[in-house]
Short mmCIF file of C-alpha atoms in Angstrom, two decimals:
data_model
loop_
_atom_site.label_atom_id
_atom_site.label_comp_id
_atom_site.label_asym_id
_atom_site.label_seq_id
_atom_site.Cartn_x
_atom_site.Cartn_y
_atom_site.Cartn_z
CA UNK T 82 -71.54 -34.65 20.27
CA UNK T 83 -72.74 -38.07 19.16
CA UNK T 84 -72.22 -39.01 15.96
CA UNK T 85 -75.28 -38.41 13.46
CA UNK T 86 -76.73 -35.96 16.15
CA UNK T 87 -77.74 -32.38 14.34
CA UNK T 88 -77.15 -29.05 16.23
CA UNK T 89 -80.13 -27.09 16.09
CA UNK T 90 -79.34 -24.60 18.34
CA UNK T 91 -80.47 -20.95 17.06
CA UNK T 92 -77.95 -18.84 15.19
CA UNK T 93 -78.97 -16.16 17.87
CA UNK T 94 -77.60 -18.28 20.57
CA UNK T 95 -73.85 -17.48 19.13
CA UNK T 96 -74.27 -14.22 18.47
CA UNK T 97 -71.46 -11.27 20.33
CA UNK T 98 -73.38 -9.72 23.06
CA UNK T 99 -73.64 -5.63 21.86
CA UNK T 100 -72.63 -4.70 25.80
CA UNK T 101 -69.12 -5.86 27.04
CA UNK T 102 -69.87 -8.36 29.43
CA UNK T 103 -69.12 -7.82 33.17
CA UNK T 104 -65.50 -9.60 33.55
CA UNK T 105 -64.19 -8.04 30.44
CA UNK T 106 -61.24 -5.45 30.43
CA UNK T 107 -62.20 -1.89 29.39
CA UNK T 108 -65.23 -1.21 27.14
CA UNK T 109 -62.43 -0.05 24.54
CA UNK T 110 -60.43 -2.68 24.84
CA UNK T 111 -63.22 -5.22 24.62
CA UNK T 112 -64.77 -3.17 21.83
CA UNK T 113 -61.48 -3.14 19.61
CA UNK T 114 -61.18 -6.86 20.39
CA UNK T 115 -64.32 -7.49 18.43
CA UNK T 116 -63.50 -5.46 15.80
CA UNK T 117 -59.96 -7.22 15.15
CA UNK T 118 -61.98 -10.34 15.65
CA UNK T 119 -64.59 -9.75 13.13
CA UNK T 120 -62.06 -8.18 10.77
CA UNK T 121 -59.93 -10.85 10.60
CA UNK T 122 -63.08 -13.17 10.06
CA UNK T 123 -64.70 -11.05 6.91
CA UNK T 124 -60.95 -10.96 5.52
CA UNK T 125 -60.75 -14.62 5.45
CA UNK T 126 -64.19 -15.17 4.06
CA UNK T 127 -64.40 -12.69 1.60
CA UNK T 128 -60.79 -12.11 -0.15
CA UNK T 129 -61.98 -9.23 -2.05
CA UNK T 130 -61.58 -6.85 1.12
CA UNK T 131 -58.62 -8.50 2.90
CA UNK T 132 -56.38 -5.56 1.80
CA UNK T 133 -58.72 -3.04 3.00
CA UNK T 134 -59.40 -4.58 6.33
CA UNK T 135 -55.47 -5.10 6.75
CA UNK T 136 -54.61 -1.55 5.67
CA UNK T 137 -57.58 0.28 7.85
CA UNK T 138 -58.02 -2.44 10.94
CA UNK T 139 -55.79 -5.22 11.16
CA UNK T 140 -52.39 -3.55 11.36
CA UNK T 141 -52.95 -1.09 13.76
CA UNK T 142 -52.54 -1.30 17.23
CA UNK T 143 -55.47 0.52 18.66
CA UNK T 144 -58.58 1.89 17.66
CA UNK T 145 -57.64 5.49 17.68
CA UNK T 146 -55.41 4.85 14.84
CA UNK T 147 -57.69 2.65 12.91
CA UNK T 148 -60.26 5.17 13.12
CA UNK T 149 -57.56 8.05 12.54
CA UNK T 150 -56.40 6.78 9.51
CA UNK T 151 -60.18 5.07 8.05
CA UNK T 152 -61.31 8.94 8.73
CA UNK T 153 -57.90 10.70 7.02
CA UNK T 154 -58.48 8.49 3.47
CA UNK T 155 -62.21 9.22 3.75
CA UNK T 156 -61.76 13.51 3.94
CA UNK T 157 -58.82 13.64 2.36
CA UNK T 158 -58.56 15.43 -0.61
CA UNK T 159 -56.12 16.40 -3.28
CA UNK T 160 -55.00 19.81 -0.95
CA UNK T 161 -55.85 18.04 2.22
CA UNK T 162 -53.33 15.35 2.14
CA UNK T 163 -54.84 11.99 4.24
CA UNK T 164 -51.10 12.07 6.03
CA UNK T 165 -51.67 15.84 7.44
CA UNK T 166 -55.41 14.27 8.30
CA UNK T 167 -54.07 11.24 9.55
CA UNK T 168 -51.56 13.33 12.35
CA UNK T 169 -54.35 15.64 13.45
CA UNK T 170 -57.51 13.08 14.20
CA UNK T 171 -54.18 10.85 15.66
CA UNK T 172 -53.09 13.82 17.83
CA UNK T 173 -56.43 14.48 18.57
CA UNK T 174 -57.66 11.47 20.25
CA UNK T 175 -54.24 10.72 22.02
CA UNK T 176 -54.61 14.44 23.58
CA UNK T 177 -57.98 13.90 24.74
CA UNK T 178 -59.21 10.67 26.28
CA UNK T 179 -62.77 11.68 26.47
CA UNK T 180 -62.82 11.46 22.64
CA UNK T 181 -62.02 8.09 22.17
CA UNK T 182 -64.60 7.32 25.40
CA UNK T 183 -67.11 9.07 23.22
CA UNK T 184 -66.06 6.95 20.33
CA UNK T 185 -66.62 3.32 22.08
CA UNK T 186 -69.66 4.94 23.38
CA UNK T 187 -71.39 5.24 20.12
CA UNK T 188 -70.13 1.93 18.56
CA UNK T 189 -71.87 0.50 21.54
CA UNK T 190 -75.00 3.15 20.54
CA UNK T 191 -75.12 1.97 16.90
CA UNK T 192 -74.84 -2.09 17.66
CA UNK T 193 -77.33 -1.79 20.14
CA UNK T 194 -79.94 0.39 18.62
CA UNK T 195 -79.75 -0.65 14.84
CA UNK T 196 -80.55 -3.94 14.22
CA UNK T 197 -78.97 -3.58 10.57
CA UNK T 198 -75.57 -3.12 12.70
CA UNK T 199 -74.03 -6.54 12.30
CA UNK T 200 -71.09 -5.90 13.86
CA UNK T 201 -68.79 -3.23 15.42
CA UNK T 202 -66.18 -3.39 12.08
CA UNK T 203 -69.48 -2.79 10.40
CA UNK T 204 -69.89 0.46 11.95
CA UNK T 205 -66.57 1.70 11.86
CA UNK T 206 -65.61 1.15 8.18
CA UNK T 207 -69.35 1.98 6.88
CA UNK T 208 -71.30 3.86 8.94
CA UNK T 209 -71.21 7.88 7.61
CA UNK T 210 -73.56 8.45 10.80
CA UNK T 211 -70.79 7.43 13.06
CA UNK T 212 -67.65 8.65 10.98
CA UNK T 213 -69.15 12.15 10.78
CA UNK T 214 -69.49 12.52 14.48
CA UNK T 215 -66.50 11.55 15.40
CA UNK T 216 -64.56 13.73 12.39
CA UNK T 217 -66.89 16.67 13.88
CA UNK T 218 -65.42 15.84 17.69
CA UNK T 219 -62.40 16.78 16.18
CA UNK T 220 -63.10 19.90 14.31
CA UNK T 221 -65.17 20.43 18.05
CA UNK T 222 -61.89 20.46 19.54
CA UNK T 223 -59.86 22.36 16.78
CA UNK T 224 -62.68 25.68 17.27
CA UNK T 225 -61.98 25.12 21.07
CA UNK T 226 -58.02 25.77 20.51
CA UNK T 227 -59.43 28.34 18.46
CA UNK T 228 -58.03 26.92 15.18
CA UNK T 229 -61.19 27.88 13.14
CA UNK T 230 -60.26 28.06 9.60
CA UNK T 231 -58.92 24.00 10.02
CA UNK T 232 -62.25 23.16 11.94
CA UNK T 233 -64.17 24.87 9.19
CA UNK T 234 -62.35 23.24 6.71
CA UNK T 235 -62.80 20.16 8.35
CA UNK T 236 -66.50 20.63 8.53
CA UNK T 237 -66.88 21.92 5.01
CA UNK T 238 -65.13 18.09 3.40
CA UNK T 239 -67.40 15.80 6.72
CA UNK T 240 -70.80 17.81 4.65
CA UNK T 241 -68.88 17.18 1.10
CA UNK T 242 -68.54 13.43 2.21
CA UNK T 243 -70.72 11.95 4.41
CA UNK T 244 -73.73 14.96 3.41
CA UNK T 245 -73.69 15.75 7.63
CA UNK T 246 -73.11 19.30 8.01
CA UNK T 247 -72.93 20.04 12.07
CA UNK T 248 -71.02 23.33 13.05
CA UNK T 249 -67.76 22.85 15.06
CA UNK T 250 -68.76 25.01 17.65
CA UNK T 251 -71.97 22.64 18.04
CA UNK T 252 -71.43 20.13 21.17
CA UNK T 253 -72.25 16.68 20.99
CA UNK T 254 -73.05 14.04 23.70
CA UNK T 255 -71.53 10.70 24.13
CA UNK T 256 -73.63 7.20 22.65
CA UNK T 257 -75.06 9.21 19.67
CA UNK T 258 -76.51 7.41 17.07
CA UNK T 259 -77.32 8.99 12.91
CA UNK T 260 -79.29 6.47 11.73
CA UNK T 261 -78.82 6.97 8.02
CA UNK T 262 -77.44 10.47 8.59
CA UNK T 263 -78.02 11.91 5.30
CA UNK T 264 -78.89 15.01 5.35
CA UNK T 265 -78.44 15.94 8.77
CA UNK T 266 -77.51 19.88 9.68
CA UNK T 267 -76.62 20.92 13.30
CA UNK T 268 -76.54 24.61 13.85
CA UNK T 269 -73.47 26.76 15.96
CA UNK T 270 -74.95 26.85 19.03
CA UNK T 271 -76.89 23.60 19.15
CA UNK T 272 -76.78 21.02 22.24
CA UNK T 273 -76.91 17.30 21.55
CA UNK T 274 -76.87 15.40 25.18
CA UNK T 275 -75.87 11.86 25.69
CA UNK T 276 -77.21 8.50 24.50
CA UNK T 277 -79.53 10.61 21.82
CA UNK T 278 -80.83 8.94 18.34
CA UNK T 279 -81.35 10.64 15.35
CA UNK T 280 -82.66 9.80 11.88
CA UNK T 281 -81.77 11.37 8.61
CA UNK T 282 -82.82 14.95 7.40
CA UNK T 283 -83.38 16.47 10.97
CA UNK T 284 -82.14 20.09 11.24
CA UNK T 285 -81.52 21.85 14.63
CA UNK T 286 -81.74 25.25 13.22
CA UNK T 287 -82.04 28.97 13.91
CA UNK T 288 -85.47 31.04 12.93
CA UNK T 289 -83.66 33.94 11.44
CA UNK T 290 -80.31 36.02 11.52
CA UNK T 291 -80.24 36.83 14.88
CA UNK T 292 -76.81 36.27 16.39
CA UNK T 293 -76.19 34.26 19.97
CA UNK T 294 -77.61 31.47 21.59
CA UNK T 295 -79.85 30.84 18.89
CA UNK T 296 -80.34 26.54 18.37
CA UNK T 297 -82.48 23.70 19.92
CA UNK T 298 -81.07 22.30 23.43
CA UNK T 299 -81.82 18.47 23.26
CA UNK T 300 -81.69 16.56 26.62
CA UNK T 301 -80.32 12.91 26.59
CA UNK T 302 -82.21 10.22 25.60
CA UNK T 303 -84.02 12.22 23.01
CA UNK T 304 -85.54 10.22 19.78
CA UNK T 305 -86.01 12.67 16.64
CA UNK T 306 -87.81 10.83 13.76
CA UNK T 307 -86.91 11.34 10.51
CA UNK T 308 -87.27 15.13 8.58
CA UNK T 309 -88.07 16.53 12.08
CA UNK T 310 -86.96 20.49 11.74
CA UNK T 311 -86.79 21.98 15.57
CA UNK T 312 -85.68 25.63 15.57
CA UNK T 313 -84.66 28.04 17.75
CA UNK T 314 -82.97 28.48 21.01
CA UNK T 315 -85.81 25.61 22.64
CA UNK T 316 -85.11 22.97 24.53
CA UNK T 317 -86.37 19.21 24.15
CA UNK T 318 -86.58 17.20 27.72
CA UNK T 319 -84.91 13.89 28.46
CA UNK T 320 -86.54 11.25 27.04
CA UNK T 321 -88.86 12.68 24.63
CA UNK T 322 -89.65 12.25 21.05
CA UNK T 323 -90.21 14.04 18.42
CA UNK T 324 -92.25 12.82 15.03
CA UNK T 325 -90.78 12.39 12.23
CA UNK T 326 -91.59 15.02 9.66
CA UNK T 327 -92.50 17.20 12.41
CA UNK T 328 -91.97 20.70 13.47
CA UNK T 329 -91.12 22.07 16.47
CA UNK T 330 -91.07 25.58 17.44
CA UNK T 331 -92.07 25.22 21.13
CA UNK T 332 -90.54 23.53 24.50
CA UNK T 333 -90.97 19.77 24.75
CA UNK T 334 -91.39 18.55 28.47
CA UNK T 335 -89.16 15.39 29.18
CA UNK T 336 -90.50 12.25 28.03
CA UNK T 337 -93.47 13.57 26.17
CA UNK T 338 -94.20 13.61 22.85
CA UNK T 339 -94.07 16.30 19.67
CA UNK T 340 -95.57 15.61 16.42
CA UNK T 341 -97.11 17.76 13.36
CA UNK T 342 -96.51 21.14 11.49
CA UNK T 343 -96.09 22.70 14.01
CA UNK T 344 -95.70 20.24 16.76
CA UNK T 345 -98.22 19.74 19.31
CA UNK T 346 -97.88 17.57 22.62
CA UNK T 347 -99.70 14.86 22.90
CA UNK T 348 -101.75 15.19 25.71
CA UNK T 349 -104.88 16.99 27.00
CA UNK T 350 -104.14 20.51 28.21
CA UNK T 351 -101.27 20.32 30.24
CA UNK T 352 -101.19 16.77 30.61
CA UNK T 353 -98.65 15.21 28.50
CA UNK T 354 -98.02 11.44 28.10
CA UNK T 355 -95.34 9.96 29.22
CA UNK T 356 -93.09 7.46 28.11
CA UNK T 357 -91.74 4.67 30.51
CA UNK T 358 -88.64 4.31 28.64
CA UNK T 359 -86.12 6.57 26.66
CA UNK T 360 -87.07 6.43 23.25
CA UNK T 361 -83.58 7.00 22.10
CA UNK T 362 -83.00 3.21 23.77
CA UNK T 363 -86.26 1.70 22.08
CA UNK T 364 -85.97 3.36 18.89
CA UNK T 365 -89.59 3.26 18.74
CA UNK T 366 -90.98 5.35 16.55
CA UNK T 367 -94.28 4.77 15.79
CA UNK T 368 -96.14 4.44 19.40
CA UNK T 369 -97.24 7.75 19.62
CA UNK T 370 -100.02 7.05 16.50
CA UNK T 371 -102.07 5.70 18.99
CA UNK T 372 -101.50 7.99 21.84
CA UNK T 373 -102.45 10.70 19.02
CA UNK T 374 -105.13 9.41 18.50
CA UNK T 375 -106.31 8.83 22.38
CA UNK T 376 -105.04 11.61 24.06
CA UNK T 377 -105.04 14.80 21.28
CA UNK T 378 -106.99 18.02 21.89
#
């Protein structure tokens, strides 16, 4: 560069891409590589957190026991030792591969979706949305092996902790993103499909004390707005949305649009609008105002 000459080119210019790029190794491998990288960047620029990013990213070898041991000292508890918690979510993920694919999966979700994400590290150390899936995967896996006192006590400290309270025997999709996550409940025999977003306060709920298949069904590429409640054993389509603060009793068709108490579809008689892209992708969430306005009964 000559000397004197000013580099104005756009901080946005530098920035990681959010998708591994196409001559990169596996989307794991890639994905830990950034988070070593940006560890080892916010250590050295902010001394205050070096040990922590040492002791929970920096001297592991892989991201199943980063994230094994970040999730043991975050549900541990002074009867549930963080060394017993650390061997099970360890055990765990090196038993079953398709957890830790799930786990790079949402990472990917989160940095693409959220533009407060800054960074994968980011997510892993201090997103609750994203811990508390991936502790529930676990306590999924423990009520399939039909360990169910463990999974429920598992479940019982991931509500005491991060205040997200799904059922173990609930099943969860891959690239699943709680924004915020607060508050979020997930009933027993609830359906979450991949590459679905979610914002805080949503319950998937039953209607009563019946027993069975009793919670919502929702298709990939589902957006629920915030304080949505959708109960019952109903399914939601691919691609659609629900309002926030809505709630939903009925069947959504995929890639329409629920919103109000009770929900109604936005459309005109059985004419629904469609959306050309999956909401859960866009993360937009306020569209629908105006096709509520154009289109409702």
């Amino acid at each position: 560069m000559p000397a004197g000459h000013v580099n104005h080119m756009p901080a946005t210019a530098a920035m990681v891409p959010t998708y591994p790029p196409p001559e990169s190794e596996t989307e794991e491998a890639w994905v830990w590589g950034q988070i070593k990288a940006e560890s080892y960047r916010d250590a050295e620029s902010e001394p205050a957190l070096a040990s922590f990013l040492y002791a929970t990213v920096l001297s592991h070898p892989s991201l199943a026991r980063s994230l094994a041991f970040h999730l043991a000292n975050k549900l541990c508890s002074s009867t549930l030792l963080s060394t017993l918690l650390y061997d099970l979510f360890l055990q765990s993920f090196s038993s079953s591969p398709t957890l830790i694919s799930a786990v790079v999966a949402d990472l990917l979700a989160a940095r693409h979706r959220d533009p407060a994400c800054a960074n994968f590290s980011h997510c892993l150390l201090n997103y609750k949305g994203f811990l508390a899936i991936q502790a529930h995967r676990v306590s999924h896996l423990l009520w399939g092996q039909n360990r169910r006192p463990l999974a429920l006590a598992l479940q019982s400290r991931i509500a005491d902790v991060f205040a997200v309270d799904i059922h173990p025997a609930a099943r969860v999709g891959k690239g699943v993103l709680l924004d915020h996550a607060t508050g979020v409940v997930v009933g027993e025999t609830a359906v979450i499909g991949n590459n679905v977003s979610i914002l805080h306060h949503v319950t998937l709920g039953g209607t009563g004390k019946a027993v069975g298949d009793r919670h919502p069904k929702i298709g990939d590429g589902v957006l629920i707005g915030a304080g949505a409640t959708i109960l019952g054993n109903i399914r939601i389509g691919e691609g659609a949305k629900i309002g926030a603060g809505s709630v939903v009793l009925i069947d959504v068709p995929p890639r329409s649009t629920a919103v109000g108490s009770p929900a109604r579809l936005i459309g005109v008689k059985d004419k629904h609008f469609p959306h050309d892209d999956l909401p859960s992708e866009s993360m937009d969430h306020t569209s629908f105002i105006q096709e509520w306005s154009d289109y409702i009964i």
